Amino acid sequence: MAKTIGLITANYSTKFPSALTDSRPVASVPFLGRYRAVDFALSNMVNCGIRTLGMVMPYNYRSLIDHVGSGREWNLTRKGGGLFILPGSAFGTSRTGSRFLLRDLGHNKAFLERDNADLVVCSTANWIYSIDYNEVFAAHEASGADITVLTQPARDKDIDVAGFEVVDGRVKGVKHGVVFGDTAFLDSFVIGREKLLELLDWYNANDYLDLFEALAGDYDRVNVQAYEFEGYAAPIFNKDTYFKANMDMLDPKITHELFSVRPVMTKAHDNQPARIGTTANVTNSRISGSCIIRGTVVNSVLGRNVVVEEGATISNAIVMQGCKVESGAVIENAIVDRNNRVPAGTELRGTPEAIFIQGKGQE
Amino acid sequence: MSKKELLAMLLAGGQGSRLYDLTKDVAKPAVSFGAKYRIIDFPLSNCANSGITAVGVLTQYRPYLLHSYLGTGSAWNMEDGVAILPPYATQTGGAWYAGTADAVTQNLGYIEMNDPDYVIILSGDALCRMDYADMLETHKKNNAELTIAVMPVPWEDASRFGLLVADETGRITEFQEKPPVPKSNLASMGIYIFNKQLLCDELRLDDANPDSTHDFGGDIIPKLLADGRRLYTYKFEGFWRDVGTIASFHETSMELLGDEPSFDLFAKDFPIMSNTESYPPAYYGPDANVTDCIVGNGSKIYGEATHSVVSIDSVIGKGAIVRDSVLLPGAIVKDGAKVINAIVGEGSTIEQGVEFGSADSGKDYTFCGNNVVIGKEE
């Protein structure tokens, strides 16, 4: 593999804030109980051999730094290379939806200049997929492209996902939002390190733009090739896609592809094994470590340390770590953020079309 | 190397031969226990929870899994690290560890390098939650030279143990190894705190003694008693199990279960740390029927699991039944198979439709070692 470094722009600012992203960036939204969104981008890069990795931080970085720390779980605590925490720019709300804001890349040129790598892999932390980047590197080299972007035919209409106009494999334009069958951008690309520095110089005056917006007039002279990723990929830009992606994890075929082919590394906790009590009834669900289940859990994903008392019922729901669901409580079609106590007799109920969201509880 | 008050030496070289196939390819301290832990997690967590920052782990038998599991010791917050101490060669030759005392004697250099005031000798193959700092306080309060942790055992079982007879102040007056007529019911737990200088001096004397078997219980303690040294007991009344046999391994595993287990992994004040796995949360299938189990991450349960330990990364297939059993990490029980009153080794497979184990409580527990396949005709 050519010498490659990674750059994760973890400062995506969502266009559709919800209680889930009030207190944290999308990058550190909990996913499938024990993970956070950023684990997938980080693990993909580390799994292909990248050991020098920059991460552009959002302004509300507390939970993200808490999670990635020094990068130990991803083997990034090293004498040479390792994890570089990079500052993101403060840009208010006008640039919400940007993935690779030129200003964020430009402000961190030193990270790119100080390394002698041939290639840079860039990614946001907004997608769930497991990819072997070595295949992308091979395609990048074979096509002689300046930039190779990861794409996939869109599975659904999604106004948060970016799309490309592609002719014979070559990108001709970019657009916001996709409908079924469009070429969706998986928010990751491979580029020569020197080419990236050159583009940053070109667009220096327009650094309020996203890289792919800035390229809009130049898709003829910059060769951007699409690489179609055939595996499972799910965006988690808003509460609906977030809910759907979690529910996808109840399909063992998808989780096999995501977790068993290559590992997804995450911050380790000393959790006990889950305790499933004598009165429990758990079906089609994912239950994390340190949970104590005595009630009924159906079609749901539970984070760490969730207690479900006898007589409580959870169905079609995501219940995050530290929640206590008391006897007689009902949670249905809902996302319950961490540390909520759901008292006896309470019903947190949404519908499949309108998922109910309960924000974080008190620590 | 900064000076430490208390240094731990963890004896982890034991084969655990009465665990038969479970220790065919791993040392007993590395045997999986409690769905996600290994036995050595318990003494190491005790060290961490007691404020100990450096542990020497004496290994000998089948060490690879144990060594890779220990790593640098950072999983247990050992800031000065876990030092792996296997037998080694010198200019005058080298030898296997000949006994518990000999293992420590051969590593006196490690103890002197750390220069502690006290040394605690631990067994790497017992399960307990114990605060060694409290034991050290007792040691200092008694102005003792050696303190031995003891636990009361039922009088009718006492003659199976090494027993310590102590006066009302806790000072030890006599040591009885498996006596036919016990004078005490205080059994030694094999946990000792020595004043460092005394330990070093005595081990050197013992090393030079051609008649010694180089064992703490058999040689060192009787000699110190005969010399009139200040030996005291530290009485421990909490949970302690040796899990030295298949039956005790199975029964102790079952003690983790129930709504109020006698061995509670969820006790908040004394966390058990481990070198954690990286599996996704366990999956319970559409027809899963799981009650009274502890379940590790990465496992997939499509059938029934009742009153069992389902370790990390194990699979219970459709229509399969697992009852009163222990599945060790990566065990696979295929569709329609039955596992009753049994232990399935790490990475082992029970083939489709096979019945492994028996509901007959008069029979011994059925078990298999690691990475084996149990088919129809076995």
XYZ file of C-alpha atoms in Angstrom:
741
model
C 0.000 0.000 0.000
C 1.202 3.499 -0.830
C 2.009 5.483 2.279
C -1.332 6.851 3.388
C -2.600 9.107 6.140
C -6.189 9.648 7.238
C -8.256 12.715 7.949
C -11.648 12.542 9.635
C -13.796 15.656 9.604
C -15.787 14.977 12.741
C -17.379 18.412 12.821
C -20.404 17.863 10.591
C -23.097 20.217 11.738
C -26.543 18.759 11.223
C -29.242 20.633 9.372
C -31.946 18.966 11.425
C -31.029 19.136 15.096
C -32.909 16.901 17.515
C -32.583 16.098 21.185
C -29.973 13.511 20.188
C -27.586 16.129 18.829
C -28.318 18.885 21.346
C -25.515 17.717 23.546
C -23.154 16.010 21.135
C -21.858 16.086 17.579
C -23.099 13.446 15.134
C -19.634 11.830 15.364
C -20.228 10.770 18.955
C -23.862 9.694 18.713
C -24.122 6.255 20.366
C -24.739 3.465 17.874
C -25.784 -0.129 18.481
C -25.405 0.121 22.214
C -21.675 0.121 22.670
C -20.372 2.063 19.675
C -20.302 5.685 18.602
C -20.652 6.814 14.997
C -16.987 7.806 14.686
C -15.856 4.224 15.449
C -16.682 3.143 11.904
C -14.634 5.802 10.115
C -11.779 5.326 12.586
C -11.782 1.534 12.356
C -11.979 1.554 8.544
C -8.869 3.701 8.386
C -6.943 1.730 10.990
C -7.981 -1.618 9.479
C -6.371 -0.723 6.151
C -3.083 0.076 7.848
C -3.320 3.837 8.408
C -1.418 4.824 11.561
C -1.313 8.593 11.133
C -4.738 10.089 11.466
C -5.984 13.626 11.944
C -9.400 14.364 13.377
C -10.999 17.777 12.848
C -13.001 18.457 15.990
C -16.445 19.992 16.342
C -16.881 22.909 18.742
C -18.804 20.687 21.198
C -16.055 18.094 21.356
C -16.360 16.950 24.987
C -18.066 13.629 24.295
C -15.882 12.970 21.253
C -12.595 13.514 23.107
C -13.945 11.462 25.987
C -14.523 8.655 23.516
C -11.417 8.680 21.307
C -8.986 9.844 23.998
C -5.449 9.277 22.810
C -6.616 6.783 20.209
C -5.483 3.818 22.253
C -8.308 1.484 21.217
C -7.419 2.065 17.557
C -3.685 1.431 18.093
C -2.990 5.111 17.500
C -0.877 5.776 20.589
C 2.447 5.651 18.836
C 5.842 7.276 18.895
C 5.638 8.028 15.163
C 2.308 9.119 13.748
C -0.792 8.318 15.766
C -3.861 10.443 16.384
C -3.709 14.185 15.752
C -6.513 16.260 17.214
C -7.073 19.164 14.833
C -9.102 22.306 15.449
C -12.228 22.873 13.376
C -13.238 26.384 12.404
C -16.121 28.158 14.082
C -18.583 28.961 11.354
C -21.943 29.406 13.002
C -24.938 27.869 11.303
C -24.402 29.080 7.757
C -22.276 26.104 6.796
C -24.392 23.362 8.301
C -24.342 20.327 6.079
C -20.721 20.836 4.960
C -18.585 17.727 5.021
C -15.141 18.817 3.941
C -15.127 22.555 4.553
C -12.079 24.069 2.863
C -11.437 26.297 5.847
C -11.127 23.248 8.127
C -8.698 21.576 5.751
C -6.762 24.799 5.082
C -6.319 25.592 8.746
C -4.738 22.213 9.219
C -2.389 22.261 6.250
C 0.499 21.676 8.651
C -0.842 18.183 9.312
C -0.742 17.471 5.575
C 2.573 19.213 4.942
C 4.537 17.564 7.722
C 3.943 14.066 6.452
C 5.478 12.552 3.357
C 2.570 10.222 2.589
C 1.485 9.683 -0.996
C -2.233 9.479 -0.301
C -4.786 10.960 2.049
C -8.085 9.260 2.881
C -10.739 11.709 4.036
C -13.987 10.744 5.701
C -16.734 12.210 7.813
C -18.065 10.317 10.815
C -21.679 10.243 9.641
C -21.914 6.836 8.007
C -22.049 3.248 9.140
C -20.082 0.907 6.894
C -17.093 -1.380 6.944
C -14.817 -1.074 3.935
C -11.420 -2.339 2.873
C -9.833 0.879 1.615
C -7.096 -1.111 -0.097
C -9.599 -1.834 -2.859
C -10.262 1.877 -3.238
C -6.532 2.622 -3.355
C -6.148 0.043 -6.130
C -9.014 1.598 -8.108
C -7.557 5.060 -7.527
C -4.196 4.003 -8.889
C -5.642 2.063 -11.824
C -7.846 4.940 -13.009
C -5.208 7.614 -12.524
C -7.863 9.813 -10.914
C -7.045 12.946 -8.950
C -9.786 12.078 -6.487
C -11.674 8.819 -5.999
C -14.974 9.224 -4.158
C -16.905 6.430 -2.441
C -20.437 6.132 -3.771
C -23.435 3.845 -3.730
C -26.842 3.940 -5.425
C -29.137 5.684 -2.932
C -31.508 3.252 -1.196
C -33.965 5.967 -0.150
C -34.814 9.589 -0.557
C -32.588 11.489 1.861
C -32.222 15.265 1.829
C -29.107 15.106 4.024
C -27.071 12.824 1.800
C -24.969 14.436 -0.928
C -25.168 13.076 -4.446
C -22.976 13.166 -7.540
C -23.821 13.478 -11.174
C -21.726 10.735 -12.697
C -21.059 10.075 -16.392
C -19.124 6.919 -17.249
C -17.701 6.711 -13.764
C -16.523 10.327 -13.749
C -18.070 12.909 -11.459
C -19.508 15.915 -13.292
C -21.346 17.684 -10.521
C -22.501 17.591 -6.932
C -25.960 18.092 -5.422
C -27.607 18.225 -2.036
C -30.064 15.469 -1.291
C -30.668 12.236 -3.149
C -33.647 10.185 -4.286
C -33.764 6.442 -4.853
C -31.223 5.341 -7.443
C -29.123 8.518 -7.383
C -25.397 8.211 -6.854
C -25.046 8.879 -3.136
C -21.756 10.150 -1.745
C -20.564 8.043 1.199
C -18.604 11.033 2.475
C -15.204 9.531 1.922
C -12.555 9.992 -0.743
C -8.963 9.231 -1.602
C -6.666 11.930 -2.958
C -2.954 12.440 -3.488
C -1.541 14.403 -0.570
C 0.159 16.910 -2.869
C -2.983 17.213 -5.001
C -5.004 18.060 -1.913
C -2.506 20.760 -0.925
C -2.659 22.118 -4.479
C -6.472 22.291 -4.381
C -6.345 24.066 -1.037
C -4.180 26.704 -2.665
C -6.507 27.024 -5.665
C -9.556 27.607 -3.534
C -7.896 29.622 -0.812
C -10.168 32.594 -1.444
C -13.342 30.508 -1.312
C -12.630 28.646 1.879
C -16.212 29.014 3.118
C -17.148 26.328 0.564
C -17.137 22.584 0.844
C -14.370 21.025 -1.265
C -16.849 19.417 -3.646
C -18.811 22.657 -4.052
C -15.602 24.501 -4.832
C -14.825 21.894 -7.480
C -18.176 22.592 -9.184
C -16.648 24.611 -12.022
C -13.624 22.363 -12.318
C -14.952 18.824 -12.705
C -13.608 18.939 -16.267
C -10.021 19.589 -15.261
C -9.991 17.663 -11.975
C -10.536 13.973 -12.599
C -12.919 12.769 -9.882
C -13.808 9.101 -10.259
C -16.635 7.303 -8.460
C -15.885 4.028 -6.696
C -19.073 2.123 -6.040
C -19.076 0.416 -2.651
C -21.227 -2.692 -2.769
C -21.537 -3.435 0.940
C -23.965 -2.191 3.563
C -23.854 1.558 4.136
C -26.236 3.657 6.207
C -26.236 7.416 6.771
C -27.165 8.682 10.229
C -27.674 12.380 9.609
C -31.050 12.715 11.289
C -33.259 10.888 13.774
C -35.087 8.840 11.170
C -32.041 7.490 9.391
C -30.382 7.037 12.781
C -33.292 4.927 13.991
C -33.399 2.914 10.795
C -29.662 2.170 10.852
C -29.906 0.896 14.428
C -32.837 -1.335 13.508
C -30.784 -2.711 10.595
C -28.494 -4.155 13.270
C -31.212 -6.688 14.101
C -30.339 -8.420 10.820
C -27.455 -10.815 11.549
C -26.370 -10.763 7.883
C -25.717 -7.032 8.119
C -23.940 -7.245 11.461
C -21.799 -10.111 10.182
C -20.603 -7.909 7.348
C -20.071 -4.915 9.634
C -18.378 -6.566 12.595
C -17.056 -10.016 11.687
C -15.100 -9.414 8.495
C -13.020 -6.614 10.027
C -13.194 -5.491 13.649
C -14.897 -2.264 14.683
C -12.872 -0.898 17.568
C -14.365 1.266 20.276
C -13.569 2.610 23.711
C -13.421 -0.287 26.139
C -15.478 -0.334 29.296
C -15.364 -2.834 32.108
C -18.918 -3.997 31.655
C -20.306 -7.123 33.163
C -21.989 -9.640 30.900
C -25.687 -8.857 30.503
C -27.910 -10.523 33.077
C -31.130 -11.905 31.662
C -33.377 -12.647 34.633
C -35.834 -15.409 35.352
C -38.803 -13.291 34.219
C -37.210 -11.860 31.064
C -38.550 -12.152 27.549
C -36.107 -10.898 24.923
C -36.610 -11.396 21.205
C -35.097 -9.930 18.051
C -32.998 -7.486 20.030
C -29.458 -6.426 20.813
C -28.583 -6.153 24.493
C -25.291 -4.580 25.622
C -23.079 -5.460 28.560
C -24.084 -4.576 32.140
C -27.791 -4.633 31.270
C -30.150 -6.292 33.719
C -33.300 -7.481 31.955
C -36.305 -8.776 33.867
C -39.058 -7.452 31.584
C -39.961 -7.729 27.903
C -37.726 -6.425 25.100
C -38.770 -6.858 21.458
C -37.184 -5.497 18.240
C -34.954 -3.116 20.175
C -31.373 -2.041 20.778
C -30.261 -1.473 24.380
C -27.110 0.363 25.409
C -24.881 -0.460 28.365
C -26.213 -0.494 31.906
C -29.909 -0.466 31.070
C -32.203 -1.954 33.707
C -35.575 -3.278 32.540
C -37.720 -4.280 35.492
C -40.235 -7.095 35.547
C -43.473 -5.924 33.912
C -41.791 -3.224 31.801
C -42.055 -3.460 28.010
C -39.760 -2.084 25.330
C -40.548 -2.585 21.661
C -39.200 -1.075 18.428
C -36.998 1.224 20.410
C -33.459 2.365 21.072
C -32.723 2.763 24.772
C -29.310 4.205 25.493
C -26.952 3.526 28.350
C -27.817 4.045 31.976
C -31.608 4.086 31.574
C -33.852 2.467 34.134
C -37.227 1.278 32.888
C -39.451 0.534 35.836
C -42.181 -2.051 36.222
C -45.253 -1.200 34.146
C -43.497 1.375 31.953
C -43.914 1.072 28.188
C -41.478 2.287 25.522
C -42.548 1.874 21.921
C -41.319 3.356 18.626
C -38.987 5.598 20.549
C -35.400 6.666 21.074
C -34.613 7.175 24.754
C -31.302 8.953 25.282
C -28.995 8.031 28.138
C -29.606 8.181 31.871
C -33.380 8.396 31.767
C -35.490 6.910 34.513
C -38.794 5.802 33.050
C -41.096 5.454 36.068
C -43.809 2.876 36.550
C -46.908 3.651 34.518
C -45.109 5.969 32.080
C -45.585 5.419 28.375
C -43.067 6.786 25.893
C -44.799 6.018 22.660
C -44.254 7.142 19.093
C -45.384 5.618 15.829
C -43.268 3.941 13.129
C -43.717 7.121 11.075
C -42.995 9.527 13.934
C -40.410 8.160 16.329
C -40.698 9.625 19.827
C -37.472 11.091 21.196
C -36.655 11.466 24.865
C -33.555 13.629 25.410
C -30.782 12.870 27.871
C -31.704 12.432 31.519
C -29.764 13.598 34.548
C -26.413 11.908 35.258
C 11.720 2.146 39.279
C 10.023 4.050 42.064
C 9.739 2.633 45.547
C 6.479 0.874 46.373
C 4.898 -0.048 49.639
C 3.333 -3.294 48.460
C 4.418 -5.394 45.492
C 2.327 -8.342 44.296
C 3.754 -11.640 43.089
C 1.049 -13.655 41.363
C 1.659 -17.388 41.018
C 0.199 -18.240 37.627
C 2.256 -21.216 36.523
C -0.185 -23.880 37.642
C -1.474 -26.395 35.168
C -4.793 -27.013 36.901
C -4.594 -30.688 35.967
C -7.939 -31.522 37.579
C -9.632 -29.314 35.027
C -8.497 -31.904 32.450
C -9.248 -30.789 28.895
C -10.108 -27.215 29.922
C -6.415 -26.681 30.664
C -5.000 -28.905 27.937
C -3.764 -25.910 25.995
C -4.034 -22.975 28.422
C -2.805 -22.311 31.949
C -5.497 -22.391 34.603
C -5.352 -18.620 35.286
C -6.215 -18.072 31.604
C -9.315 -20.281 31.705
C -12.435 -18.315 30.824
C -14.912 -17.670 33.617
C -18.117 -15.659 34.004
C -18.982 -15.142 30.314
C -16.254 -12.606 29.562
C -13.512 -12.854 32.145
C -10.501 -15.077 32.665
C -9.697 -16.395 36.128
C -6.640 -14.145 36.498
C -8.896 -11.064 36.113
C -10.065 -11.592 39.683
C -6.708 -11.392 41.519
C -5.517 -8.666 39.122
C -8.666 -6.606 39.727
C -8.198 -7.109 43.455
C -4.681 -5.696 43.081
C -5.977 -2.686 41.147
C -8.831 -2.123 43.582
C -6.342 -2.332 46.465
C -4.088 0.354 45.011
C -1.265 -1.965 43.952
C 0.569 -0.548 40.914
C 2.984 -3.338 39.991
C 2.415 -7.079 39.722
C 4.908 -9.764 38.809
C 3.107 -12.697 37.204
C 5.012 -15.987 37.498
C 4.143 -18.140 34.505
C 5.340 -21.525 33.401
C 2.669 -23.880 32.009
C 1.277 -23.159 28.480
C 1.818 -19.417 28.729
C 0.957 -17.992 25.264
C -2.690 -17.129 25.797
C -1.952 -15.884 29.299
C 0.924 -13.681 28.134
C -0.999 -12.149 25.254
C -4.018 -11.596 27.489
C -1.950 -9.780 30.128
C -0.199 -7.478 27.671
C 1.316 -4.568 29.546
C -1.282 -4.773 32.318
C -2.917 -1.508 31.320
C -6.331 -3.205 31.184
C -6.105 -3.438 34.984
C -4.760 0.103 35.399
C -1.352 -1.208 36.473
C 0.605 2.007 36.149
C 3.938 0.323 36.833
C 2.882 -2.583 34.709
C 2.412 -6.290 34.845
C 5.780 -8.017 34.569
C 5.609 -11.483 33.062
C 8.153 -13.651 34.862
C 8.765 -17.027 33.218
C 11.686 -19.289 34.207
C 14.944 -18.052 32.679
C 18.546 -19.067 32.238
C 21.651 -17.592 33.903
C 25.395 -18.158 33.544
C 25.070 -21.154 35.852
C 22.181 -22.690 33.959
C 18.445 -22.495 34.320
C 15.584 -24.571 35.657
C 11.839 -24.791 35.760
C 10.143 -23.434 38.847
C 10.402 -26.293 41.337
C 7.718 -25.063 43.738
C 5.765 -21.971 44.737
C 8.636 -20.639 46.856
C 11.232 -21.476 44.226
C 9.305 -19.485 41.615
C 9.587 -16.389 43.812
C 13.214 -17.167 44.750
C 14.192 -17.177 41.095
C 12.699 -13.696 40.793
C 14.167 -12.080 43.899
C 15.889 -9.713 41.484
C 12.492 -8.382 40.371
C 11.460 -7.832 43.988
C 14.704 -6.034 44.811
C 14.436 -3.901 41.697
C 11.021 -2.691 42.902
C 12.234 -2.293 46.495
C 8.863 -2.632 48.253
C 8.337 -2.653 52.034
C 6.010 -5.615 51.756
C 5.364 -8.381 49.249
C 2.001 -10.065 48.779
C 2.052 -13.560 47.306
C -1.151 -14.402 45.419
C -2.576 -17.402 43.710
C -3.522 -16.749 40.095
C -6.160 -19.415 40.008
C -8.680 -18.629 42.749
C -11.797 -16.503 42.473
C -12.412 -13.971 45.204
C -12.986 -10.316 45.857
C -10.591 -9.150 48.504
C -9.107 -5.837 49.599
C -5.380 -6.474 49.976
C -4.898 -2.964 51.392
C -7.051 -3.945 54.358
C -4.990 -7.089 54.818
C -1.836 -4.959 54.793
C -3.337 -2.687 57.470
C -3.931 -5.733 59.649
C -0.383 -6.903 58.985
C 1.044 -3.566 60.110
C -1.272 -3.270 63.091
C -0.123 -6.687 64.347
C 3.495 -5.763 63.713
C 3.553 -9.107 61.921
C 6.370 -10.509 59.826
C 4.046 -12.727 57.816
C 0.258 -12.537 57.527
C -1.717 -15.395 56.017
C -5.255 -14.895 54.699
C -7.551 -17.560 56.095
C -11.176 -18.392 55.726
C -13.399 -20.421 58.007
C -14.472 -23.710 56.405
C -17.078 -26.177 57.726
C -15.491 -28.377 60.393
C -16.456 -31.561 58.538
C -14.438 -30.421 55.493
C -11.530 -28.977 57.456
C -9.232 -31.963 57.093
C -9.059 -31.352 53.301
C -7.232 -28.033 53.821
C -4.022 -26.592 55.141
C -5.188 -25.258 58.520
C -3.824 -22.547 60.783
C -4.286 -22.620 64.530
C -4.202 -19.122 66.010
C -4.574 -17.614 69.463
C -7.205 -14.989 70.322
C -5.007 -12.159 68.952
C -4.752 -13.917 65.581
C -1.137 -14.987 66.128
C -0.500 -18.352 64.510
C 0.655 -21.115 66.835
C 0.467 -24.143 64.598
C 0.141 -25.158 60.958
C -1.615 -28.407 60.069
C -1.499 -29.672 56.473
C -4.637 -31.757 55.781
C -4.742 -33.230 59.290
C -6.985 -36.218 60.098
C -8.075 -34.471 63.310
C -8.328 -30.724 62.724
C -7.607 -28.333 65.599
C -8.911 -25.357 63.647
C -11.309 -24.590 60.820
C -9.279 -21.676 59.424
C -8.021 -22.722 56.004
C -5.086 -20.999 54.336
C -6.112 -19.223 51.113
C -2.541 -19.216 49.812
C -2.390 -15.419 50.110
C 0.613 -14.162 52.106
C 1.970 -10.732 53.015
C 5.654 -10.851 53.945
C 7.965 -8.178 55.204
C 10.187 -7.898 52.174
C 13.529 -8.444 53.894
C 12.309 -11.517 55.752
C 10.956 -12.977 52.510
C 14.227 -12.433 50.667
C 16.321 -13.859 53.512
C 14.133 -16.903 54.009
C 13.911 -17.704 50.315
C 17.708 -17.649 50.027
C 18.009 -19.998 53.025
C 15.345 -22.259 51.566
C 17.089 -22.277 48.203
C 20.270 -23.562 49.839
C 18.445 -26.288 51.761
C 18.685 -29.567 49.834
C 15.858 -31.141 51.861
C 13.303 -28.454 51.005
C 10.530 -28.926 48.455
C 10.536 -25.122 47.995
C 6.872 -24.685 48.806
C 5.397 -21.845 50.879
C 2.924 -24.070 52.706
C 5.214 -27.096 53.071
C 8.546 -25.465 53.871
C 8.613 -21.709 54.459
C 5.695 -21.355 56.863
C 6.592 -24.328 59.114
C 10.169 -23.024 59.393
C 9.086 -19.487 60.292
C 6.760 -20.923 62.940
C 9.555 -23.058 64.351
C 11.779 -19.967 64.428
C 9.196 -18.184 66.589
C 8.495 -15.456 64.010
C 5.429 -13.240 64.267
C 2.889 -14.944 62.000
C -0.712 -13.703 62.013
C -3.942 -14.648 60.322
C -6.168 -12.301 58.331
C -9.669 -13.615 58.477
C -11.645 -13.339 55.221
C -15.357 -14.065 55.200
C -16.293 -13.053 51.659
C -16.663 -15.069 48.490
C -13.735 -17.355 47.641
C -13.660 -20.342 45.318
C -10.768 -22.368 44.002
C -12.514 -23.790 40.868
C -9.860 -26.490 40.749
C -12.124 -29.252 39.480
C -14.711 -29.609 36.732
C -17.440 -29.889 39.369
C -16.356 -26.786 41.278
C -15.893 -24.871 38.016
C -19.435 -25.729 36.985
C -20.943 -25.087 40.409
C -19.150 -21.750 40.851
C -20.351 -20.700 37.386
C -23.921 -21.467 38.471
C -23.391 -19.244 41.535
C -23.232 -16.269 39.132
C -26.877 -16.848 38.180
C -30.233 -16.213 39.789
C -31.849 -12.892 40.618
C -29.631 -12.452 43.658
C -26.527 -14.478 42.904
C -24.130 -15.462 45.670
C -21.278 -14.324 43.419
C -22.494 -10.964 42.123
C -20.521 -9.626 39.187
C -22.599 -6.437 39.386
C -21.350 -5.403 42.843
C -20.547 -1.716 42.345
C -17.802 -1.197 44.924
C -15.347 -3.706 43.533
C -15.324 -3.766 39.734
C -13.799 -6.723 37.918
C -11.616 -5.478 35.098
C -10.664 -7.482 32.063
C -8.836 -7.154 28.804
C -12.087 -6.460 27.065
C -13.341 -7.941 23.860
C -14.578 -5.923 20.905
C -17.766 -7.715 19.915
C -21.101 -6.028 19.215
C -23.860 -6.489 21.812
C -25.395 -9.961 21.932
C -28.218 -10.742 19.504
C -31.402 -12.486 20.624
C -33.268 -14.019 17.677
C -36.989 -13.792 16.895
C -37.684 -17.107 18.681
C -35.064 -16.802 21.424
C -36.080 -17.939 24.881
C -33.492 -16.783 27.384
C -33.994 -16.776 31.134
C -31.665 -16.712 34.104
C -28.462 -16.362 32.092
C -25.464 -14.122 31.903
C -24.622 -13.354 28.301
C -21.401 -11.978 26.838
C -21.151 -9.618 23.864
C -20.961 -11.061 20.390
C -23.124 -14.073 21.173
C -26.143 -14.982 19.080
C -29.022 -16.857 20.626
C -31.737 -18.265 18.365
C -32.896 -21.099 20.627
C -33.356 -21.647 24.346
C -30.880 -20.777 27.089
C -31.907 -21.392 30.665
C -29.852 -20.997 33.845
C -26.578 -20.902 31.945
C -23.435 -18.895 31.306
C -23.331 -17.857 27.633
C -19.850 -16.468 27.031
C -18.714 -13.917 24.474
C -18.993 -14.862 20.806
C -20.943 -18.090 21.382
C -23.883 -19.226 19.275
C -27.033 -21.151 20.197
C -28.810 -22.305 17.042
C -32.500 -22.537 16.217
C -34.338 -25.076 18.311
C -31.184 -25.747 20.338
C -31.452 -26.007 24.116
C -28.807 -25.006 26.646
C -29.674 -25.621 30.289
C -27.652 -25.502 33.509
C -24.523 -25.243 31.398
C -21.481 -23.120 30.627
C -20.636 -22.160 27.050
C -17.074 -20.827 26.975
C -16.110 -18.096 24.462
C -16.795 -18.948 20.844
C -18.678 -22.173 21.613
C -21.261 -23.124 19.003
C -24.355 -25.175 19.758
C -25.872 -25.947 16.385
C -29.564 -26.098 15.489
C -31.527 -28.633 17.493
C -28.590 -29.671 19.700
C -29.039 -30.059 23.451
C -26.500 -29.096 26.111
C -27.531 -30.032 29.639
C -25.420 -29.806 32.812
C -22.312 -29.409 30.715
C -19.300 -27.251 29.923
C -18.473 -26.581 26.261
C -14.852 -25.471 25.748
C -13.685 -22.363 23.896
C -14.344 -22.490 20.164
C -15.862 -25.955 20.372
C -18.891 -27.052 18.389
C -21.802 -29.273 19.352
C -23.114 -30.559 16.042
C -26.711 -30.378 14.913
C -29.072 -32.582 16.899
C -26.401 -33.908 19.281
C -27.250 -34.286 22.970
C -24.317 -33.260 25.145
C -24.692 -33.842 28.866
C -27.506 -35.313 30.864
C -30.337 -34.103 33.026
C -29.570 -36.948 35.447
C -28.232 -35.095 38.488
C -26.539 -38.266 39.710
C -24.100 -38.109 36.801
C -20.883 -36.106 36.596
C -20.857 -32.918 34.552
C -20.110 -33.471 30.891
C -17.373 -31.303 29.416
C -15.150 -30.906 26.387
C -11.906 -29.036 25.811
C -11.188 -26.150 23.467
C -11.628 -26.237 19.696
C -13.171 -29.666 19.406
C -16.213 -30.816 17.458
C -18.701 -33.082 19.164
C -20.539 -35.055 16.500
C -23.277 -37.651 16.624
C -21.222 -40.774 17.362
C -19.108 -39.515 20.250
